[in-house]
């Protein structure tokens, strides 16, 4: 009888130890709604982040968008709890323009912006009048201009802020290229109509384009993407659980294997 009681106590103690090692979900928050653009950021949620949070007792819903406008508006109005799709320069500019109280809270592995072949296959083939499609939102357009300057296709005016560069800041169009601004989601399809296309990494991968197909990739690490939340939510227990999931060893190990060639969060170094 004594042996049975001791065994029962040992089992109970083990159960308490296991329970203590499993984080409980925030009792005030049953469901977490995460918004991403279609592609790798959504895959990160479905294949890694969702299972991590569900083990803690949360229900996780993913909403995927095909544009860069609605995710922030949806987050601000409360139909999302988190969104993952944008770099800080874009968030800062969008939040200021639309008077939003959003805050960047964690970085995610990010496919770099790249120049992909269209009608022309090699950078050396660029000539006067060559057409190059590029994202039409201000921050990503600025990234494209910096890439063109790095290639020597254009010269930017001295002293400008490269994060906010616009067509007005082109000092000399050395190669006389024609820049065709388009909605980011349209860029993969534009390759049939232009000589080169500047495509955001997530839209490239979601369209079946390999990052290795790029003939040039941006050099800057300023555009590693962030997960954003409403500023008033950042300190809440569920928000801390989401942040911890994106910085967890499980997610880090999974992502570094799956997304070779991506730029990684600074916190992971």
mmCIF file of C-alpha atoms in Angstrom:
data_model
loop_
_atom_site.group_PDB
_atom_site.id
_atom_site.type_symbol
_atom_site.label_atom_id
_atom_site.label_comp_id
_atom_site.label_asym_id
_atom_site.label_seq_id
_atom_site.Cartn_x
_atom_site.Cartn_y
_atom_site.Cartn_z
ATOM 1 C CA UNK A 1 0.000 0.000 0.000
ATOM 2 C CA UNK A 2 2.827 2.377 0.955
ATOM 3 C CA UNK A 3 4.582 1.625 -2.352
ATOM 4 C CA UNK A 4 1.360 2.397 -4.249
ATOM 5 C CA UNK A 5 0.922 5.733 -2.442
ATOM 6 C CA UNK A 6 4.537 6.744 -3.153
ATOM 7 C CA UNK A 7 4.155 5.789 -6.807
ATOM 8 C CA UNK A 8 0.943 7.793 -7.059
ATOM 9 C CA UNK A 9 2.620 10.817 -5.501
ATOM 10 C CA UNK A 10 5.537 10.521 -7.911
ATOM 11 C CA UNK A 11 3.172 10.396 -10.891
ATOM 12 C CA UNK A 12 1.256 13.398 -9.575
ATOM 13 C CA UNK A 13 4.496 15.332 -9.074
ATOM 14 C CA UNK A 14 5.587 14.498 -12.611
ATOM 15 C CA UNK A 15 2.232 15.722 -13.899
ATOM 16 C CA UNK A 16 2.642 18.995 -12.043
ATOM 17 C CA UNK A 17 6.152 19.400 -13.468
ATOM 18 C CA UNK A 18 4.913 18.839 -17.028
ATOM 19 C CA UNK A 19 2.002 21.230 -16.478
ATOM 20 C CA UNK A 20 4.393 23.871 -15.157
ATOM 21 C CA UNK A 21 6.496 23.616 -18.324
ATOM 22 C CA UNK A 22 3.519 24.232 -20.609
ATOM 23 C CA UNK A 23 2.569 27.899 -20.808
ATOM 24 C CA UNK A 24 -1.117 28.537 -20.373
ATOM 25 C CA UNK A 25 -2.964 30.782 -22.795
ATOM 26 C CA UNK A 26 -4.006 34.247 -21.697
ATOM 27 C CA UNK A 27 -7.446 33.594 -20.134
ATOM 28 C CA UNK A 28 -8.658 36.926 -21.482
ATOM 29 C CA UNK A 29 -7.830 35.965 -25.069
ATOM 30 C CA UNK A 30 -9.087 32.748 -26.658
ATOM 31 C CA UNK A 31 -8.444 33.449 -30.365
ATOM 32 C CA UNK A 32 -5.530 35.251 -32.025
ATOM 33 C CA UNK A 33 -6.121 36.563 -35.550
ATOM 34 C CA UNK A 34 -2.961 37.053 -37.609
ATOM 35 C CA UNK A 35 -3.004 38.854 -40.963
ATOM 36 C CA UNK A 36 -0.268 38.346 -43.558
ATOM 37 C CA UNK A 37 0.239 38.794 -47.259
ATOM 38 C CA UNK A 38 -0.136 35.639 -49.338
ATOM 39 C CA UNK A 39 2.997 33.494 -49.455
ATOM 40 C CA UNK A 40 5.849 32.892 -47.051
ATOM 41 C CA UNK A 41 4.528 34.958 -44.132
ATOM 42 C CA UNK A 42 1.268 33.030 -44.248
ATOM 43 C CA UNK A 43 3.173 29.742 -44.501
ATOM 44 C CA UNK A 44 5.153 30.673 -41.399
ATOM 45 C CA UNK A 45 1.911 30.995 -39.472
ATOM 46 C CA UNK A 46 0.312 27.821 -40.838
ATOM 47 C CA UNK A 47 3.336 25.576 -40.562
ATOM 48 C CA UNK A 48 5.076 26.808 -37.402
ATOM 49 C CA UNK A 49 3.593 29.710 -35.422
ATOM 50 C CA UNK A 50 0.035 28.362 -35.266
ATOM 51 C CA UNK A 51 1.097 24.965 -33.840
ATOM 52 C CA UNK A 52 3.306 26.704 -31.248
ATOM 53 C CA UNK A 53 0.460 28.920 -30.027
ATOM 54 C CA UNK A 54 -2.137 26.160 -30.182
ATOM 55 C CA UNK A 55 0.007 24.069 -27.799
ATOM 56 C CA UNK A 56 -0.474 26.908 -25.313
ATOM 57 C CA UNK A 57 -4.257 26.721 -25.703
ATOM 58 C CA UNK A 58 -4.901 29.492 -28.218
ATOM 59 C CA UNK A 59 -7.068 29.226 -31.302
ATOM 60 C CA UNK A 60 -5.230 30.841 -34.221
ATOM 61 C CA UNK A 61 -6.912 32.245 -37.332
ATOM 62 C CA UNK A 62 -4.945 33.342 -40.403
ATOM 63 C CA UNK A 63 -6.226 36.032 -42.787
ATOM 64 C CA UNK A 64 -4.205 36.459 -46.007
ATOM 65 C CA UNK A 65 -4.184 39.673 -48.052
ATOM 66 C CA UNK A 66 -3.061 40.460 -51.594
ATOM 67 C CA UNK A 67 -2.237 44.135 -50.995
ATOM 68 C CA UNK A 68 -0.247 46.336 -48.616
ATOM 69 C CA UNK A 69 -3.072 48.652 -47.541
ATOM 70 C CA UNK A 70 -5.805 46.573 -45.912
ATOM 71 C CA UNK A 71 -3.637 44.684 -43.368
ATOM 72 C CA UNK A 72 -2.802 47.850 -41.419
ATOM 73 C CA UNK A 73 -6.325 49.240 -41.615
ATOM 74 C CA UNK A 74 -7.732 45.892 -40.446
ATOM 75 C CA UNK A 75 -5.269 45.818 -37.545
ATOM 76 C CA UNK A 76 -6.155 49.330 -36.458
ATOM 77 C CA UNK A 77 -9.910 48.662 -36.566
ATOM 78 C CA UNK A 78 -9.521 45.461 -34.542
ATOM 79 C CA UNK A 79 -10.360 42.689 -36.997
ATOM 80 C CA UNK A 80 -6.723 41.531 -36.702
ATOM 81 C CA UNK A 81 -4.587 41.156 -33.586
ATOM 82 C CA UNK A 82 -1.248 41.018 -35.414
ATOM 83 C CA UNK A 83 -0.103 41.573 -38.967
ATOM 84 C CA UNK A 84 3.103 40.390 -40.609
ATOM 85 C CA UNK A 85 3.968 41.802 -44.031
ATOM 86 C CA UNK A 86 5.885 45.089 -43.867
ATOM 87 C CA UNK A 87 9.217 46.687 -43.109
ATOM 88 C CA UNK A 88 9.560 49.541 -40.637
ATOM 89 C CA UNK A 89 9.931 52.398 -43.160
ATOM 90 C CA UNK A 90 6.623 51.371 -44.748
ATOM 91 C CA UNK A 91 4.857 51.018 -41.378
ATOM 92 C CA UNK A 92 6.157 54.375 -40.153
ATOM 93 C CA UNK A 93 5.052 56.152 -43.317
ATOM 94 C CA UNK A 94 1.643 54.435 -43.498
ATOM 95 C CA UNK A 95 0.871 54.942 -39.801
ATOM 96 C CA UNK A 96 1.755 58.634 -40.016
ATOM 97 C CA UNK A 97 -0.265 59.168 -43.188
ATOM 98 C CA UNK A 98 -3.362 57.374 -41.845
ATOM 99 C CA UNK A 99 -2.952 58.377 -38.184
ATOM 100 C CA UNK A 100 -2.709 54.802 -36.900
ATOM 101 C CA UNK A 101 -1.467 53.705 -33.461
ATOM 102 C CA UNK A 102 0.489 50.647 -34.584
ATOM 103 C CA UNK A 103 3.810 49.381 -33.238
ATOM 104 C CA UNK A 104 6.481 47.073 -34.692
ATOM 105 C CA UNK A 105 7.171 44.298 -32.165
ATOM 106 C CA UNK A 106 9.189 41.437 -33.727
ATOM 107 C CA UNK A 107 11.111 40.782 -36.936
ATOM 108 C CA UNK A 108 10.596 37.840 -39.284
ATOM 109 C CA UNK A 109 12.784 36.144 -41.910
ATOM 110 C CA UNK A 110 12.375 38.198 -45.067
ATOM 111 C CA UNK A 111 13.024 37.446 -48.704
ATOM 112 C CA UNK A 112 15.005 40.384 -50.114
ATOM 113 C CA UNK A 113 13.755 42.651 -52.885
ATOM 114 C CA UNK A 114 15.186 41.516 -56.197
ATOM 115 C CA UNK A 115 15.401 42.413 -59.864
ATOM 116 C CA UNK A 116 14.102 39.560 -62.002
ATOM 117 C CA UNK A 117 14.470 39.045 -65.764
ATOM 118 C CA UNK A 118 11.558 39.819 -68.032
ATOM 119 C CA UNK A 119 12.059 40.252 -71.768
ATOM 120 C CA UNK A 120 15.776 40.746 -71.079
ATOM 121 C CA UNK A 121 17.682 38.058 -69.210
ATOM 122 C CA UNK A 122 20.934 39.728 -68.135
ATOM 123 C CA UNK A 123 21.732 43.084 -66.530
ATOM 124 C CA UNK A 124 24.325 43.816 -69.203
ATOM 125 C CA UNK A 125 21.539 43.862 -71.802
ATOM 126 C CA UNK A 126 19.885 46.980 -70.365
ATOM 127 C CA UNK A 127 19.753 49.802 -72.911
ATOM 128 C CA UNK A 128 18.144 53.233 -73.372
ATOM 129 C CA UNK A 129 14.383 52.807 -73.180
ATOM 130 C CA UNK A 130 14.489 49.519 -71.249
ATOM 131 C CA UNK A 131 11.385 49.160 -69.088
ATOM 132 C CA UNK A 132 11.608 48.165 -65.422
ATOM 133 C CA UNK A 133 8.495 47.591 -63.293
ATOM 134 C CA UNK A 134 8.742 48.471 -59.599
ATOM 135 C CA UNK A 135 6.466 48.575 -56.520
ATOM 136 C CA UNK A 136 4.352 51.733 -56.537
ATOM 137 C CA UNK A 137 4.170 52.294 -52.763
ATOM 138 C CA UNK A 138 6.636 54.997 -51.629
ATOM 139 C CA UNK A 139 8.935 52.965 -49.368
ATOM 140 C CA UNK A 140 9.358 50.017 -51.734
ATOM 141 C CA UNK A 141 9.762 52.355 -54.700
ATOM 142 C CA UNK A 142 12.594 54.026 -52.774
ATOM 143 C CA UNK A 143 14.224 50.608 -52.311
ATOM 144 C CA UNK A 144 14.037 50.022 -56.057
ATOM 145 C CA UNK A 145 15.698 53.369 -56.761
ATOM 146 C CA UNK A 146 18.567 52.515 -54.402
ATOM 147 C CA UNK A 147 19.051 49.235 -56.262
ATOM 148 C CA UNK A 148 19.130 51.054 -59.608
ATOM 149 C CA UNK A 149 21.719 53.439 -58.162
ATOM 150 C CA UNK A 150 23.804 50.508 -56.868
ATOM 151 C CA UNK A 151 23.779 49.097 -60.413
ATOM 152 C CA UNK A 152 24.789 52.422 -61.933
ATOM 153 C CA UNK A 153 21.539 52.709 -63.905
ATOM 154 C CA UNK A 154 20.711 56.014 -62.222
ATOM 155 C CA UNK A 155 22.389 58.560 -59.961
ATOM 156 C CA UNK A 156 20.486 59.912 -56.975
ATOM 157 C CA UNK A 157 20.869 63.494 -55.766
ATOM 158 C CA UNK A 158 23.452 63.976 -53.036
ATOM 159 C CA UNK A 159 22.230 64.246 -49.461
ATOM 160 C CA UNK A 160 18.816 62.641 -49.978
ATOM 161 C CA UNK A 161 17.367 60.114 -47.537
ATOM 162 C CA UNK A 162 17.537 56.760 -49.374
ATOM 163 C CA UNK A 163 14.579 55.451 -47.312
ATOM 164 C CA UNK A 164 12.297 58.100 -48.798
ATOM 165 C CA UNK A 165 13.800 58.514 -52.283
ATOM 166 C CA UNK A 166 11.338 59.284 -55.078
ATOM 167 C CA UNK A 167 11.547 59.889 -58.811
ATOM 168 C CA UNK A 168 12.176 63.567 -58.040
ATOM 169 C CA UNK A 169 15.444 62.521 -56.408
ATOM 170 C CA UNK A 170 16.906 61.011 -59.587
ATOM 171 C CA UNK A 171 19.783 63.272 -60.593
ATOM 172 C CA UNK A 172 20.834 61.435 -63.749
ATOM 173 C CA UNK A 173 19.084 58.558 -65.502
ATOM 174 C CA UNK A 174 22.365 57.068 -66.715
ATOM 175 C CA UNK A 175 20.880 54.113 -68.639
ATOM 176 C CA UNK A 176 17.719 56.038 -69.607
ATOM 177 C CA UNK A 177 15.500 53.321 -68.188
ATOM 178 C CA UNK A 178 11.722 53.716 -68.038
ATOM 179 C CA UNK A 179 10.355 52.894 -64.588
ATOM 180 C CA UNK A 180 6.835 51.412 -64.546
ATOM 181 C CA UNK A 181 5.252 51.666 -61.055
ATOM 182 C CA UNK A 182 2.749 48.875 -60.308
ATOM 183 C CA UNK A 183 0.886 47.419 -57.330
ATOM 184 C CA UNK A 184 3.313 44.972 -55.701
ATOM 185 C CA UNK A 185 1.071 41.944 -56.264
ATOM 186 C CA UNK A 186 1.053 42.630 -60.021
ATOM 187 C CA UNK A 187 4.837 42.635 -60.388
ATOM 188 C CA UNK A 188 5.354 38.886 -60.977
ATOM 189 C CA UNK A 189 2.833 38.967 -63.848
ATOM 190 C CA UNK A 190 4.465 42.082 -65.310
ATOM 191 C CA UNK A 191 7.584 40.163 -66.370
ATOM 192 C CA UNK A 192 6.043 39.335 -69.738
ATOM 193 C CA UNK A 193 5.543 43.019 -70.506
ATOM 194 C CA UNK A 194 8.754 44.654 -69.228
ATOM 195 C CA UNK A 195 12.477 44.082 -69.614
ATOM 196 C CA UNK A 196 13.072 43.654 -65.871
ATOM 197 C CA UNK A 197 10.808 43.538 -62.804
ATOM 198 C CA UNK A 198 11.619 44.565 -59.246
ATOM 199 C CA UNK A 199 9.648 42.087 -57.125
ATOM 200 C CA UNK A 200 9.145 41.873 -53.372
ATOM 201 C CA UNK A 201 10.462 38.572 -52.059
ATOM 202 C CA UNK A 202 7.147 37.336 -50.641
ATOM 203 C CA UNK A 203 5.343 37.950 -53.940
ATOM 204 C CA UNK A 204 8.154 36.253 -55.839
ATOM 205 C CA UNK A 205 7.985 33.091 -53.739
ATOM 206 C CA UNK A 206 4.162 32.992 -53.677
ATOM 207 C CA UNK A 207 4.208 33.151 -57.495
ATOM 208 C CA UNK A 208 6.603 30.217 -57.769
ATOM 209 C CA UNK A 209 9.618 32.381 -58.587
ATOM 210 C CA UNK A 210 12.835 31.190 -56.962
ATOM 211 C CA UNK A 211 14.923 33.836 -55.217
ATOM 212 C CA UNK A 212 17.920 32.426 -57.073
ATOM 213 C CA UNK A 213 16.319 33.624 -60.330
ATOM 214 C CA UNK A 214 17.015 37.235 -59.337
ATOM 215 C CA UNK A 215 19.736 38.913 -61.350
ATOM 216 C CA UNK A 216 20.316 41.371 -58.487
ATOM 217 C CA UNK A 217 19.225 41.610 -54.831
ATOM 218 C CA UNK A 218 19.163 44.616 -52.542
ATOM 219 C CA UNK A 219 22.123 44.983 -50.207
ATOM 220 C CA UNK A 220 20.399 46.764 -47.309
ATOM 221 C CA UNK A 221 19.215 45.038 -44.119
ATOM 222 C CA UNK A 222 16.959 48.003 -43.268
ATOM 223 C CA UNK A 223 13.981 46.225 -44.776
ATOM 224 C CA UNK A 224 13.744 43.039 -42.734
ATOM 225 C CA UNK A 225 9.995 42.796 -42.109
ATOM 226 C CA UNK A 226 8.198 43.200 -38.795
ATOM 227 C CA UNK A 227 5.131 41.877 -37.047
ATOM 228 C CA UNK A 228 2.955 44.770 -35.900
ATOM 229 C CA UNK A 229 0.301 45.166 -33.205
ATOM 230 C CA UNK A 230 -1.841 47.963 -31.855
ATOM 231 C CA UNK A 231 0.330 49.962 -29.457
ATOM 232 C CA UNK A 232 -2.105 49.387 -26.593
ATOM 233 C CA UNK A 233 -1.875 45.598 -26.931
ATOM 234 C CA UNK A 234 1.888 45.101 -26.867
ATOM 235 C CA UNK A 235 2.173 44.521 -23.098
ATOM 236 C CA UNK A 236 -0.774 42.090 -22.864
ATOM 237 C CA UNK A 237 -0.010 38.430 -22.024
ATOM 238 C CA UNK A 238 -1.292 37.056 -25.353
ATOM 239 C CA UNK A 239 0.845 39.586 -27.245
ATOM 240 C CA UNK A 240 3.930 38.506 -25.308
ATOM 241 C CA UNK A 241 3.105 34.895 -26.211
ATOM 242 C CA UNK A 242 2.957 35.780 -29.920
ATOM 243 C CA UNK A 243 6.268 37.634 -29.723
ATOM 244 C CA UNK A 244 7.842 34.696 -27.874
ATOM 245 C CA UNK A 245 6.572 32.262 -30.520
ATOM 246 C CA UNK A 246 8.221 34.255 -33.329
ATOM 247 C CA UNK A 247 11.500 34.349 -31.380
ATOM 248 C CA UNK A 248 11.330 30.750 -30.161
ATOM 249 C CA UNK A 249 13.972 28.105 -30.873
ATOM 250 C CA UNK A 250 11.324 26.009 -32.617
ATOM 251 C CA UNK A 251 10.419 28.727 -35.102
ATOM 252 C CA UNK A 252 14.011 29.835 -35.555
ATOM 253 C CA UNK A 253 15.206 26.318 -36.357
ATOM 254 C CA UNK A 254 12.319 25.645 -38.726
ATOM 255 C CA UNK A 255 12.625 28.985 -40.549
ATOM 256 C CA UNK A 256 16.387 28.948 -41.043
ATOM 257 C CA UNK A 257 16.142 25.559 -42.746
ATOM 258 C CA UNK A 258 13.121 26.389 -44.890
ATOM 259 C CA UNK A 259 14.122 29.911 -45.925
ATOM 260 C CA UNK A 260 17.759 29.682 -46.903
ATOM 261 C CA UNK A 261 18.922 32.946 -48.446
ATOM 262 C CA UNK A 262 16.470 35.114 -46.486
ATOM 263 C CA UNK A 263 17.550 38.042 -44.368
ATOM 264 C CA UNK A 264 17.045 37.055 -40.719
ATOM 265 C CA UNK A 265 15.869 39.035 -37.652
ATOM 266 C CA UNK A 266 18.583 40.981 -35.856
ATOM 267 C CA UNK A 267 17.535 39.370 -32.560
ATOM 268 C CA UNK A 268 18.554 35.966 -33.916
ATOM 269 C CA UNK A 269 22.213 36.882 -34.365
#
